[in-house]
PDB file of C-alpha atoms and ligand atoms in Angstrom:
ATOM      1  CA  MET S   1      33.140 -19.298  40.012  1.00  0.00           C
ATOM      2  CA  GLU S   2      32.099 -21.374  42.915  1.00  0.00           C
ATOM      3  CA  LYS S   3      27.875 -21.442  42.917  1.00  0.00           C
ATOM      4  CA  THR S   4      25.249 -19.428  40.278  1.00  0.00           C
ATOM      5  CA  ARG S   5      22.100 -17.705  42.217  1.00  0.00           C
ATOM      6  CA  GLN S   6      18.950 -18.599  41.522  1.00  0.00           C
ATOM      7  CA  VAL S   7      15.306 -16.150  40.200  1.00  0.00           C
ATOM      8  CA  VAL S   8      13.553 -15.684  43.260  1.00  0.00           C
ATOM      9  CA  ARG S   9      10.924 -14.196  41.362  1.00  0.00           C
ATOM     10  CA  LYS S  10      10.160 -12.586  37.805  1.00  0.00           C
ATOM     11  CA  PHE S  11       8.642 -10.125  36.686  1.00  0.00           C
ATOM     12  CA  LEU S  12       7.452  -9.125  33.319  1.00  0.00           C
ATOM     13  CA  ALA S  13       6.523  -5.341  32.782  1.00  0.00           C
ATOM     14  CA  ARG S  14       3.996  -3.436  30.798  1.00  0.00           C
ATOM     15  CA  PRO S  15       4.226  -0.549  29.376  1.00  0.00           C
ATOM     16  CA  GLN S  16       2.090   2.915  30.640  1.00  0.00           C
ATOM     17  CA  HIS S  17       1.796   6.175  29.973  1.00  0.00           C
ATOM     18  CA  GLU S  18       4.023   7.638  31.459  1.00  0.00           C
ATOM     19  CA  GLY S  19       5.685  12.043  31.484  1.00  0.00           C
ATOM     20  CA  VAL S  20       3.681  13.806  28.533  1.00  0.00           C
ATOM     21  CA  GLY S  21       2.282  10.636  25.642  1.00  0.00           C
ATOM     22  CA  ALA S  22       5.208   8.458  26.265  1.00  0.00           C
ATOM     23  CA  VAL S  23       5.447   4.606  27.019  1.00  0.00           C
ATOM     24  CA  VAL S  24       8.175   2.876  30.165  1.00  0.00           C
ATOM     25  CA  ARG S  25       7.971  -0.210  31.061  1.00  0.00           C
ATOM     26  CA  ARG S  26       8.840  -0.389  34.046  1.00  0.00           C
ATOM     27  CA  SER S  27      10.042  -3.243  36.277  1.00  0.00           C
ATOM     28  CA  ILE S  28      11.445  -2.119  39.554  1.00  0.00           C
ATOM     29  CA  GLY S  29       9.643   0.537  40.944  1.00  0.00           C
ATOM     30  CA  ARG S  30       5.441  -0.043  40.368  1.00  0.00           C
ATOM     31  CA  PHE S  31       3.680  -1.940  43.633  1.00  0.00           C
ATOM     32  CA  GLU S  32       4.984  -5.726  42.663  1.00  0.00           C
ATOM     33  CA  LEU S  33       8.165  -4.250  43.074  1.00  0.00           C
ATOM     34  CA  ARG S  34       8.160  -1.370  45.196  1.00  0.00           C
ATOM     35  CA  TYR S  35      12.174  -1.390  45.897  1.00  0.00           C
ATOM     36  CA  LEU S  36      14.719  -3.425  44.857  1.00  0.00           C
ATOM     37  CA  ASP S  37      17.511  -1.462  47.898  1.00  0.00           C
ATOM     38  CA  PRO S  38      18.975   0.539  46.152  1.00  0.00           C
ATOM     39  CA  PHE S  39      17.298   0.926  43.314  1.00  0.00           C
ATOM     40  CA  LEU S  40      13.925   3.213  42.317  1.00  0.00           C
ATOM     41  CA  VAL S  41      13.015   1.796  39.574  1.00  0.00           C
ATOM     42  CA  LEU S  42      13.902   0.394  36.032  1.00  0.00           C
ATOM     43  CA  ASP S  43      11.709   1.684  32.777  1.00  0.00           C
ATOM     44  CA  GLU S  44      12.459   0.849  29.264  1.00  0.00           C
ATOM     45  CA  PHE S  45      10.599   3.703  27.297  1.00  0.00           C
ATOM     46  CA  SER S  46      10.333   4.211  23.711  1.00  0.00           C
ATOM     47  CA  VAL S  47       9.016   8.140  22.965  1.00  0.00           C
ATOM     48  CA  SER S  48       8.996   9.329  19.901  1.00  0.00           C
ATOM     49  CA  ALA S  49       7.871  13.487  19.405  1.00  0.00           C
ATOM     50  CA  PRO S  50       6.015  15.776  20.582  1.00  0.00           C
ATOM     51  CA  ALA S  51       5.893  12.961  23.544  1.00  0.00           C
ATOM     52  CA  GLY S  52       8.932  13.151  25.635  1.00  0.00           C
ATOM     53  CA  PHE S  53       9.801  13.771  29.082  1.00  0.00           C
ATOM     54  CA  PRO S  54       9.727  17.976  29.826  1.00  0.00           C
ATOM     55  CA  ASP S  55      10.704  19.744  33.103  1.00  0.00           C
ATOM     56  CA  HIS S  56      10.707  17.905  36.339  1.00  0.00           C
ATOM     57  CA  PRO S  57      12.439  17.904  39.307  1.00  0.00           C
ATOM     58  CA  HIS S  58      14.635  15.356  41.075  1.00  0.00           C
ATOM     59  CA  ARG S  59      16.567  15.820  44.331  1.00  0.00           C
ATOM     60  CA  GLY S  60      18.344  12.579  46.947  1.00  0.00           C
ATOM     61  CA  PHE S  61      19.441   9.975  43.647  1.00  0.00           C
ATOM     62  CA  GLU S  62      20.835   8.837  40.793  1.00  0.00           C
ATOM     63  CA  THR S  63      19.965   8.677  37.411  1.00  0.00           C
ATOM     64  CA  VAL S  64      21.489   6.139  35.022  1.00  0.00           C
ATOM     65  CA  THR S  65      20.171   6.630  31.312  1.00  0.00           C
ATOM     66  CA  TYR S  66      21.096   4.063  28.391  1.00  0.00           C
ATOM     67  CA  MET S  67      19.770   4.720  25.105  1.00  0.00           C
ATOM     68  CA  LEU S  68      19.434   1.420  22.758  1.00  0.00           C
ATOM     69  CA  GLU S  69      17.752   3.205  19.475  1.00  0.00           C
ATOM     70  CA  GLY S  70      17.442   7.060  18.179  1.00  0.00           C
ATOM     71  CA  ALA S  71      19.039  10.024  20.819  1.00  0.00           C
ATOM     72  CA  VAL S  72      16.933  11.437  23.748  1.00  0.00           C
ATOM     73  CA  THR S  73      18.414  15.062  23.968  1.00  0.00           C
ATOM     74  CA  HIS S  74      18.848  16.642  28.256  1.00  0.00           C
ATOM     75  CA  GLU S  75      19.114  20.053  29.326  1.00  0.00           C
ATOM     76  CA  ASP S  76      19.550  21.216  33.233  1.00  0.00           C
ATOM     77  CA  PHE S  77      19.100  24.363  35.343  1.00  0.00           C
ATOM     78  CA  GLU S  78      22.575  25.011  34.737  1.00  0.00           C
ATOM     79  CA  GLY S  79      22.350  25.145  30.828  1.00  0.00           C
ATOM     80  CA  HIS S  80      23.662  21.632  31.289  1.00  0.00           C
ATOM     81  CA  ARG S  81      22.585  20.105  27.748  1.00  0.00           C
ATOM     82  CA  GLY S  82      23.966  17.430  25.422  1.00  0.00           C
ATOM     83  CA  THR S  83      22.275  14.292  23.346  1.00  0.00           C
ATOM     84  CA  ILE S  84      22.501  10.875  24.598  1.00  0.00           C
ATOM     85  CA  LYS S  85      23.034   8.809  21.679  1.00  0.00           C
ATOM     86  CA  ALA S  86      22.607   4.661  21.157  1.00  0.00           C
ATOM     87  CA  GLY S  87      24.567   3.815  23.174  1.00  0.00           C
ATOM     88  CA  ASP S  88      26.103   6.151  24.794  1.00  0.00           C
ATOM     89  CA  VAL S  89      24.951   6.284  29.205  1.00  0.00           C
ATOM     90  CA  GLN S  90      24.941   9.500  31.224  1.00  0.00           C
ATOM     91  CA  TRP S  91      25.397   8.907  34.821  1.00  0.00           C
ATOM     92  CA  MET S  92      23.655  12.300  36.379  1.00  0.00           C
ATOM     93  CA  THR S  93      23.892  12.738  39.809  1.00  0.00           C
ATOM     94  CA  ALA S  94      21.429  14.575  41.129  1.00  0.00           C
ATOM     95  CA  GLY S  95      22.376  15.329  44.775  1.00  0.00           C
ATOM     96  CA  ARG S  96      20.201  18.095  46.276  1.00  0.00           C
ATOM     97  CA  GLY S  97      18.426  19.218  43.320  1.00  0.00           C
ATOM     98  CA  ILE S  98      18.065  19.666  39.274  1.00  0.00           C
ATOM     99  CA  VAL S  99      15.683  20.605  36.655  1.00  0.00           C
ATOM    100  CA  HIS S 100      15.974  19.028  33.563  1.00  0.00           C
ATOM    101  CA  SER S 101      13.939  18.112  30.472  1.00  0.00           C
ATOM    102  CA  GLU S 102      14.847  14.701  28.239  1.00  0.00           C
ATOM    103  CA  MET S 103      13.503  14.620  24.454  1.00  0.00           C
ATOM    104  CA  PRO S 104      13.576  12.542  21.548  1.00  0.00           C
ATOM    105  CA  ALA S 105      15.967  13.777  19.292  1.00  0.00           C
ATOM    106  CA  GLY S 106      15.663  13.276  15.568  1.00  0.00           C
ATOM    107  CA  PRO S 107      12.972  11.252  13.639  1.00  0.00           C
ATOM    108  CA  GLY S 108      11.862   7.682  14.833  1.00  0.00           C
ATOM    109  CA  THR S 109      11.248   6.097  18.218  1.00  0.00           C
ATOM    110  CA  SER S 110      14.165   6.616  21.922  1.00  0.00           C
ATOM    111  CA  LYS S 111      14.146   3.563  22.986  1.00  0.00           C
ATOM    112  CA  GLY S 112      16.973   2.719  26.650  1.00  0.00           C
ATOM    113  CA  LEU S 113      16.525   2.523  29.988  1.00  0.00           C
ATOM    114  CA  GLN S 114      16.395   4.328  32.850  1.00  0.00           C
ATOM    115  CA  LEU S 115      17.332   2.957  36.621  1.00  0.00           C
ATOM    116  CA  TRP S 116      17.361   5.312  39.843  1.00  0.00           C
ATOM    117  CA  VAL S 117      19.847   4.545  41.353  1.00  0.00           C
ATOM    118  CA  ASN S 118      18.936   5.570  45.573  1.00  0.00           C
ATOM    119  CA  LEU S 119      21.313   7.808  47.659  1.00  0.00           C
ATOM    120  CA  SER S 120      23.070   7.201  51.289  1.00  0.00           C
ATOM    121  CA  SER S 121      21.812   9.763  53.217  1.00  0.00           C
ATOM    122  CA  HIS S 122      25.269  12.048  53.398  1.00  0.00           C
ATOM    123  CA  ASN S 123      24.826  11.640  49.547  1.00  0.00           C
ATOM    124  CA  LYS S 124      21.630  13.453  49.075  1.00  0.00           C
ATOM    125  CA  MET S 125      22.599  16.619  49.312  1.00  0.00           C
ATOM    126  CA  ILE S 126      25.324  16.475  47.174  1.00  0.00           C
ATOM    127  CA  GLU S 127      26.448  18.478  44.159  1.00  0.00           C
ATOM    128  CA  PRO S 128      25.495  17.683  40.833  1.00  0.00           C
ATOM    129  CA  ARG S 129      27.471  15.710  38.768  1.00  0.00           C
ATOM    130  CA  TYR S 130      27.042  14.552  35.372  1.00  0.00           C
ATOM    131  CA  GLN S 131      29.236  11.389  33.858  1.00  0.00           C
ATOM    132  CA  GLU S 132      28.924  11.245  30.692  1.00  0.00           C
ATOM    133  CA  MET S 133      29.970   8.674  28.350  1.00  0.00           C
ATOM    134  CA  GLN S 134      29.380   7.919  24.251  1.00  0.00           C
ATOM    135  CA  SER S 135      28.892   4.291  23.122  1.00  0.00           C
ATOM    136  CA  LYS S 136      33.085   3.917  20.986  1.00  0.00           C
ATOM    137  CA  ASP S 137      34.176   4.869  24.488  1.00  0.00           C
ATOM    138  CA  ILE S 138      32.246   2.314  26.925  1.00  0.00           C
ATOM    139  CA  ALA S 139      34.744  -0.373  27.772  1.00  0.00           C
ATOM    140  CA  CYS S 140      34.171  -3.661  26.107  1.00  0.00           C
ATOM    141  CA  ALA S 141      35.631  -7.273  26.425  1.00  0.00           C
ATOM    142  CA  SER S 142      33.967 -10.339  23.861  1.00  0.00           C
ATOM    143  CA  ARG S 143      35.404 -14.368  24.838  1.00  0.00           C
ATOM    144  CA  ASP S 144      33.868 -17.705  23.716  1.00  0.00           C
ATOM    145  CA  GLY S 145      30.688 -15.750  22.329  1.00  0.00           C
ATOM    146  CA  VAL S 146      30.075 -13.483  24.950  1.00  0.00           C
ATOM    147  CA  THR S 147      30.457  -9.941  24.844  1.00  0.00           C
ATOM    148  CA  VAL S 148      29.966  -6.978  27.701  1.00  0.00           C
ATOM    149  CA  ARG S 149      29.981  -3.416  27.914  1.00  0.00           C
ATOM    150  CA  VAL S 150      30.933  -2.468  31.888  1.00  0.00           C
ATOM    151  CA  ILE S 151      28.833   0.712  32.304  1.00  0.00           C
ATOM    152  CA  ALA S 152      30.130   0.105  35.842  1.00  0.00           C
ATOM    153  CA  GLY S 153      31.981  -2.519  37.749  1.00  0.00           C
ATOM    154  CA  GLN S 154      33.828  -4.989  36.592  1.00  0.00           C
ATOM    155  CA  SER S 155      33.464  -7.737  33.666  1.00  0.00           C
ATOM    156  CA  MET S 156      35.548 -10.515  32.725  1.00  0.00           C
ATOM    157  CA  GLY S 157      39.154  -7.611  32.763  1.00  0.00           C
ATOM    158  CA  ALA S 158      37.080  -5.122  31.206  1.00  0.00           C
ATOM    159  CA  GLN S 159      37.278  -1.800  33.637  1.00  0.00           C
ATOM    160  CA  SER S 160      33.915   1.068  34.017  1.00  0.00           C
ATOM    161  CA  PRO S 161      35.857   4.583  35.152  1.00  0.00           C
ATOM    162  CA  VAL S 162      32.308   5.253  36.201  1.00  0.00           C
ATOM    163  CA  PHE S 163      31.614   6.457  39.644  1.00  0.00           C
ATOM    164  CA  THR S 164      29.120   5.210  41.495  1.00  0.00           C
ATOM    165  CA  ARG S 165      28.696   6.877  44.842  1.00  0.00           C
ATOM    166  CA  THR S 166      27.177   4.243  46.056  1.00  0.00           C
ATOM    167  CA  PRO S 167      28.341   0.485  44.682  1.00  0.00           C
ATOM    168  CA  THR S 168      26.439  -0.089  41.381  1.00  0.00           C
ATOM    169  CA  MET S 169      27.794  -2.825  38.545  1.00  0.00           C
ATOM    170  CA  TYR S 170      25.766  -2.367  35.662  1.00  0.00           C
ATOM    171  CA  LEU S 171      26.790  -4.441  32.476  1.00  0.00           C
ATOM    172  CA  ASP S 172      24.846  -5.093  28.849  1.00  0.00           C
ATOM    173  CA  PHE S 173      25.968  -8.725  27.863  1.00  0.00           C
ATOM    174  CA  THR S 174      25.211 -10.224  23.975  1.00  0.00           C
ATOM    175  CA  LEU S 175      25.055 -13.943  23.828  1.00  0.00           C
ATOM    176  CA  ARG S 176      25.919 -16.350  21.108  1.00  0.00           C
ATOM    177  CA  PRO S 177      23.731 -18.293  20.541  1.00  0.00           C
ATOM    178  CA  HIS S 178      23.877 -21.945  22.646  1.00  0.00           C
ATOM    179  CA  ALA S 179      27.060 -19.111  24.584  1.00  0.00           C
ATOM    180  CA  VAL S 180      27.273 -19.180  28.297  1.00  0.00           C
ATOM    181  CA  ALA S 181      27.836 -16.321  30.658  1.00  0.00           C
ATOM    182  CA  ARG S 182      29.157 -16.881  34.295  1.00  0.00           C
ATOM    183  CA  GLN S 183      30.155 -13.620  36.230  1.00  0.00           C
ATOM    184  CA  PRO S 184      31.369 -13.009  39.637  1.00  0.00           C
ATOM    185  CA  VAL S 185      28.731 -10.689  41.609  1.00  0.00           C
ATOM    186  CA  CYS S 186      29.283  -9.308  45.275  1.00  0.00           C
ATOM    187  CA  ALA S 187      27.981 -10.901  48.281  1.00  0.00           C
ATOM    188  CA  ALA S 188      25.489  -9.486  50.348  1.00  0.00           C
ATOM    189  CA  TRP S 189      23.977  -6.463  46.487  1.00  0.00           C
ATOM    190  CA  ASN S 190      21.134  -6.871  45.272  1.00  0.00           C
ATOM    191  CA  ALA S 191      21.103  -8.558  41.451  1.00  0.00           C
ATOM    192  CA  PHE S 192      18.618  -8.743  38.758  1.00  0.00           C
ATOM    193  CA  ALA S 193      17.919  -9.736  35.042  1.00  0.00           C
ATOM    194  CA  TYR S 194      16.556  -8.112  32.405  1.00  0.00           C
ATOM    195  CA  VAL S 195      15.898  -8.771  29.105  1.00  0.00           C
ATOM    196  CA  LEU S 196      16.407  -7.064  25.964  1.00  0.00           C
ATOM    197  CA  GLU S 197      16.938  -9.288  23.431  1.00  0.00           C
ATOM    198  CA  GLY S 198      15.909 -12.985  22.908  1.00  0.00           C
ATOM    199  CA  GLU S 199      16.115 -15.518  24.991  1.00  0.00           C
ATOM    200  CA  GLY S 200      17.952 -17.104  27.876  1.00  0.00           C
ATOM    201  CA  VAL S 201      18.056 -19.724  30.614  1.00  0.00           C
ATOM    202  CA  PHE S 202      19.048 -17.367  34.347  1.00  0.00           C
ATOM    203  CA  GLY S 203      20.932 -19.470  37.002  1.00  0.00           C
ATOM    204  CA  GLY S 204      20.466 -22.856  36.673  1.00  0.00           C
ATOM    205  CA  GLY S 205      16.592 -23.100  35.028  1.00  0.00           C
ATOM    206  CA  ASP S 206      14.827 -20.020  34.344  1.00  0.00           C
ATOM    207  CA  LYS S 207      13.744 -19.436  31.579  1.00  0.00           C
ATOM    208  CA  ALA S 208      13.279 -15.462  29.805  1.00  0.00           C
ATOM    209  CA  GLY S 209      12.354 -13.358  27.001  1.00  0.00           C
ATOM    210  CA  PRO S 210      12.060  -9.850  26.821  1.00  0.00           C
ATOM    211  CA  HIS S 211      10.652  -7.237  29.346  1.00  0.00           C
ATOM    212  CA  HIS S 212      11.171  -9.586  31.546  1.00  0.00           C
ATOM    213  CA  LEU S 213      13.118  -8.823  35.256  1.00  0.00           C
ATOM    214  CA  LEU S 214      14.837 -12.165  37.038  1.00  0.00           C
ATOM    215  CA  LEU S 215      14.958 -10.638  40.571  1.00  0.00           C
ATOM    216  CA  LEU S 216      17.847 -12.985  42.017  1.00  0.00           C
ATOM    217  CA  GLY S 217      18.649 -14.785  44.896  1.00  0.00           C
ATOM    218  CA  GLN S 218      21.665 -13.391  47.880  1.00  0.00           C
ATOM    219  CA  GLN S 219      22.853 -17.910  47.831  1.00  0.00           C
ATOM    220  CA  GLY S 220      26.117 -17.891  45.210  1.00  0.00           C
ATOM    221  CA  ASP S 221      28.458 -15.854  43.971  1.00  0.00           C
ATOM    222  CA  GLY S 222      27.602 -15.350  40.739  1.00  0.00           C
ATOM    223  CA  VAL S 223      25.442 -15.477  38.012  1.00  0.00           C
ATOM    224  CA  GLU S 224      25.523 -18.234  35.002  1.00  0.00           C
ATOM    225  CA  VAL S 225      23.561 -17.470  31.707  1.00  0.00           C
ATOM    226  CA  TRP S 226      22.598 -19.894  28.810  1.00  0.00           C
ATOM    227  CA  ASN S 227      21.979 -18.851  25.463  1.00  0.00           C
ATOM    228  CA  ASN S 228      20.418 -22.403  24.671  1.00  0.00           C
ATOM    229  CA  SER S 229      18.530 -20.592  21.624  1.00  0.00           C
ATOM    230  CA  ASP S 230      19.159 -20.225  18.336  1.00  0.00           C
ATOM    231  CA  LYS S 231      19.279 -15.816  18.837  1.00  0.00           C
ATOM    232  CA  PRO S 232      21.804 -13.720  20.133  1.00  0.00           C
ATOM    233  CA  LEU S 233      20.906 -13.547  23.525  1.00  0.00           C
ATOM    234  CA  ARG S 234      21.154  -9.951  25.037  1.00  0.00           C
ATOM    235  CA  PHE S 235      20.341  -8.697  28.058  1.00  0.00           C
ATOM    236  CA  LEU S 236      21.837  -6.496  31.919  1.00  0.00           C
ATOM    237  CA  LEU S 237      23.500  -7.716  34.789  1.00  0.00           C
ATOM    238  CA  ILE S 238      22.512  -5.162  37.060  1.00  0.00           C
ATOM    239  CA  ALA S 239      23.336  -5.384  40.891  1.00  0.00           C
ATOM    240  CA  GLY S 240      24.239  -2.715  43.677  1.00  0.00           C
ATOM    241  CA  GLU S 241      24.598  -3.446  47.189  1.00  0.00           C
ATOM    242  CA  PRO S 242      21.833  -1.750  48.925  1.00  0.00           C
ATOM    243  CA  ILE S 243      21.900   1.222  51.454  1.00  0.00           C
ATOM    244  CA  GLY S 244      19.305  -0.062  53.954  1.00  0.00           C
ATOM    245  CA  GLU S 245      17.687   3.379  54.998  1.00  0.00           C
ATOM    246  CA  PRO S 246      14.473   4.386  54.760  1.00  0.00           C
ATOM    247  CA  VAL S 247      12.939   5.493  52.067  1.00  0.00           C
ATOM    248  CA  ALA S 248      10.196   9.102  51.224  1.00  0.00           C
ATOM    249  CA  GLN S 249       9.285   9.509  47.906  1.00  0.00           C
ATOM    250  CA  LEU S 250       7.133  12.001  46.436  1.00  0.00           C
ATOM    251  CA  GLY S 251       7.600  11.147  42.999  1.00  0.00           C
ATOM    252  CA  PRO S 252      11.126  12.182  41.021  1.00  0.00           C
ATOM    253  CA  PHE S 253      12.286  12.972  45.016  1.00  0.00           C
ATOM    254  CA  VAL S 254      13.263  10.111  47.470  1.00  0.00           C
ATOM    255  CA  MET S 255      13.898  11.422  51.216  1.00  0.00           C
ATOM    256  CA  ASN S 256      14.493   8.788  54.293  1.00  0.00           C
ATOM    257  CA  THR S 257      11.664  11.319  56.172  1.00  0.00           C
ATOM    258  CA  GLU S 258       8.968  13.590  55.281  1.00  0.00           C
ATOM    259  CA  GLU S 259      10.078  15.810  57.117  1.00  0.00           C
ATOM    260  CA  GLU S 260      12.568  15.907  54.492  1.00  0.00           C
ATOM    261  CA  ILE S 261      10.290  15.621  51.419  1.00  0.00           C
ATOM    262  CA  ASP S 262       8.231  18.320  53.235  1.00  0.00           C
ATOM    263  CA  MET S 263      12.031  20.711  52.871  1.00  0.00           C
ATOM    264  CA  THR S 264      11.632  19.755  49.261  1.00  0.00           C
ATOM    265  CA  ILE S 265       8.413  20.174  47.914  1.00  0.00           C
ATOM    266  CA  ASN S 266       8.979  23.516  50.588  1.00  0.00           C
ATOM    267  CA  ASP S 267      12.917  24.437  48.683  1.00  0.00           C
ATOM    268  CA  PHE S 268      11.377  22.736  45.808  1.00  0.00           C
ATOM    269  CA  GLU S 269       8.101  25.342  45.512  1.00  0.00           C
ATOM    270  CA  TYR S 270      10.101  29.233  47.075  1.00  0.00           C
ATOM    271  CA  ASN S 271      13.324  28.087  44.576  1.00  0.00           C
ATOM    272  CA  ILE S 272      16.321  27.068  47.682  1.00  0.00           C
ATOM    273  CA  ASN S 273      18.097  24.756  48.899  1.00  0.00           C
ATOM    274  CA  GLY S 274      19.527  23.791  45.003  1.00  0.00           C
ATOM    275  CA  PHE S 275      16.227  24.670  43.523  1.00  0.00           C
ATOM    276  CA  GLU S 276      17.639  29.153  43.419  1.00  0.00           C
ATOM    277  CA  LYS S 277      18.564  28.257  38.967  1.00  0.00           C
ATOM    278  CA  ALA S 278      14.406  26.720  38.813  1.00  0.00           C
ATOM    279  CA  LYS S 279      13.174  30.257  38.997  1.00  0.00           C
ATOM    280  CA  HIS S 280      13.970  31.829  35.537  1.00  0.00           C
ATOM    281  CA  TRP S 281      14.605  29.302  33.696  1.00  0.00           C
ATOM    282  CA  LYS S 282      12.845  27.544  30.852  1.00  0.00           C
ATOM    283  CA  SER S 283      13.951  24.414  29.145  1.00  0.00           C
ATOM    284  CA  GLN S 284      14.133  25.783  24.618  1.00  0.00           C
ATOM    285  CA  ALA S 285      11.564  22.127  23.858  1.00  0.00           C
ATOM    286  CA  LEU S 286       9.365  23.530  26.212  1.00  0.00           C
ATOM    287  CA  VAL S 287       9.229  27.198  24.452  1.00  0.00           C
ATOM    288  CA  VAL S 288       9.461  24.965  21.238  1.00  0.00           C
ATOM    289  CA  LEU S 289       6.400  22.799  22.067  1.00  0.00           C
ATOM    290  CA  ASP S 290       4.206  25.803  22.925  1.00  0.00           C
TER     291      ASP S 290
HETATM  292  C1  LIG A 301      10.358  10.852  35.996  1.00  0.00           C
HETATM  293  C2  LIG A 301       6.865  11.441  35.047  1.00  0.00           C
HETATM  294  C3  LIG A 301       8.136  10.656  35.051  1.00  0.00           C
HETATM  295  N1  LIG A 301      10.472   6.927  33.404  1.00  0.00           N
HETATM  296  N2  LIG A 301      12.778   7.060  31.262  1.00  0.00           N
HETATM  297  C4  LIG A 301       7.647  11.675  36.899  1.00  0.00           C
HETATM  298  F1  LIG A 301       7.883  10.235  32.963  1.00  0.00           F
HETATM  299  C5  LIG A 301       9.680  11.064  35.062  1.00  0.00           C
HETATM  300  C6  LIG A 301      10.723  10.809  33.792  1.00  0.00           C
HETATM  301  C7  LIG A 301      11.639   9.847  33.602  1.00  0.00           C
HETATM  302  C8  LIG A 301      11.738   9.628  32.651  1.00  0.00           C
HETATM  303  C9  LIG A 301      12.788   9.515  31.836  1.00  0.00           C
HETATM  304  C10 LIG A 301      13.515   9.201  30.885  1.00  0.00           C
HETATM  305 CL1  LIG A 301      14.812   9.834  29.750  1.00  0.00          CL
HETATM  306  C11 LIG A 301      12.804   7.842  31.137  1.00  0.00           C
HETATM  307  C12 LIG A 301      11.522   7.737  32.211  1.00  0.00           C
HETATM  308  C13 LIG A 301       9.672   8.395  34.368  1.00  0.00           C
HETATM  309  O1  LIG A 301      11.416  11.089  33.760  1.00  0.00           O
HETATM  310  F2  LIG A 301      11.632  11.294  36.935  1.00  0.00           F
HETATM  311  C14 LIG A 301       8.558  11.398  37.332  1.00  0.00           C
HETATM  312  N3  LIG A 301       8.760  11.690  38.936  1.00  0.00           N
HETATM  313 FE1  LIG A 302      14.349  12.959  34.670  1.00  0.00          FE
END
């Protein structure tokens, strides 16, 4: 690494209501940062029963759910079901259509992050697919007070098996006090850091604590992060190759044109073109709440 990218903007993600009774801190996808190509949404969520994200559809992008605390049970209209526990990742390609519910499991509060990764026009209508990794199976590396968990891409010799249809790097760093991390990031990829715990100095000067998103500039071949404090620092470093296409979005439907959005509303309403199985499906989670 020769030159670190600098922080160009800094955002504090404040809590807002989403789903049914859930709270999210949305950084990407809110008014001030509508779209960071290819990323549509980054939500740090906190949810406890009976609140959650009951039956809803997706089309045209991927959701990446990374749990920090507690667990989330998901079930979809194809009968795919499971529980994402602390440290686990679910990389879901919604493609042409998924209808599912995502509800907290067990007592206490479930916390995590959900990232929405856009798909290019030729991938928007692909078959839905799941890539799931349990915490114990996530590639990890440690050196000089720096530990990284590799959710997507590679870092410090560790590599993730996740296939990212939209090329994406997703790293979870923990730095001991006074440690420094240097991570190469592809030129031309959009990149940001999101602080989970402690306080870091990013890209040669900007200090930030929890719930802050630091947008990194394009100049440089990587990023440098310092933990100058005497507490651990944990942050995500995420980067993706921009798609460079127009975005038409209506809630959980993300296409390229308004016409495609209208077709999607029609497909969902009449249970066609990928939404066939939504017709007679209801999650068990919803039944329990009834
Ligand atoms: C959604 C409202 C929503 N952030 N973070 C509208 F709440 C949702 C939605 C989520 C979501 C789910 C989890 Cl597990 C974590 C989230 C929003 O489900 F998709 C739309 N369109
Ligand atoms: Fe969802």
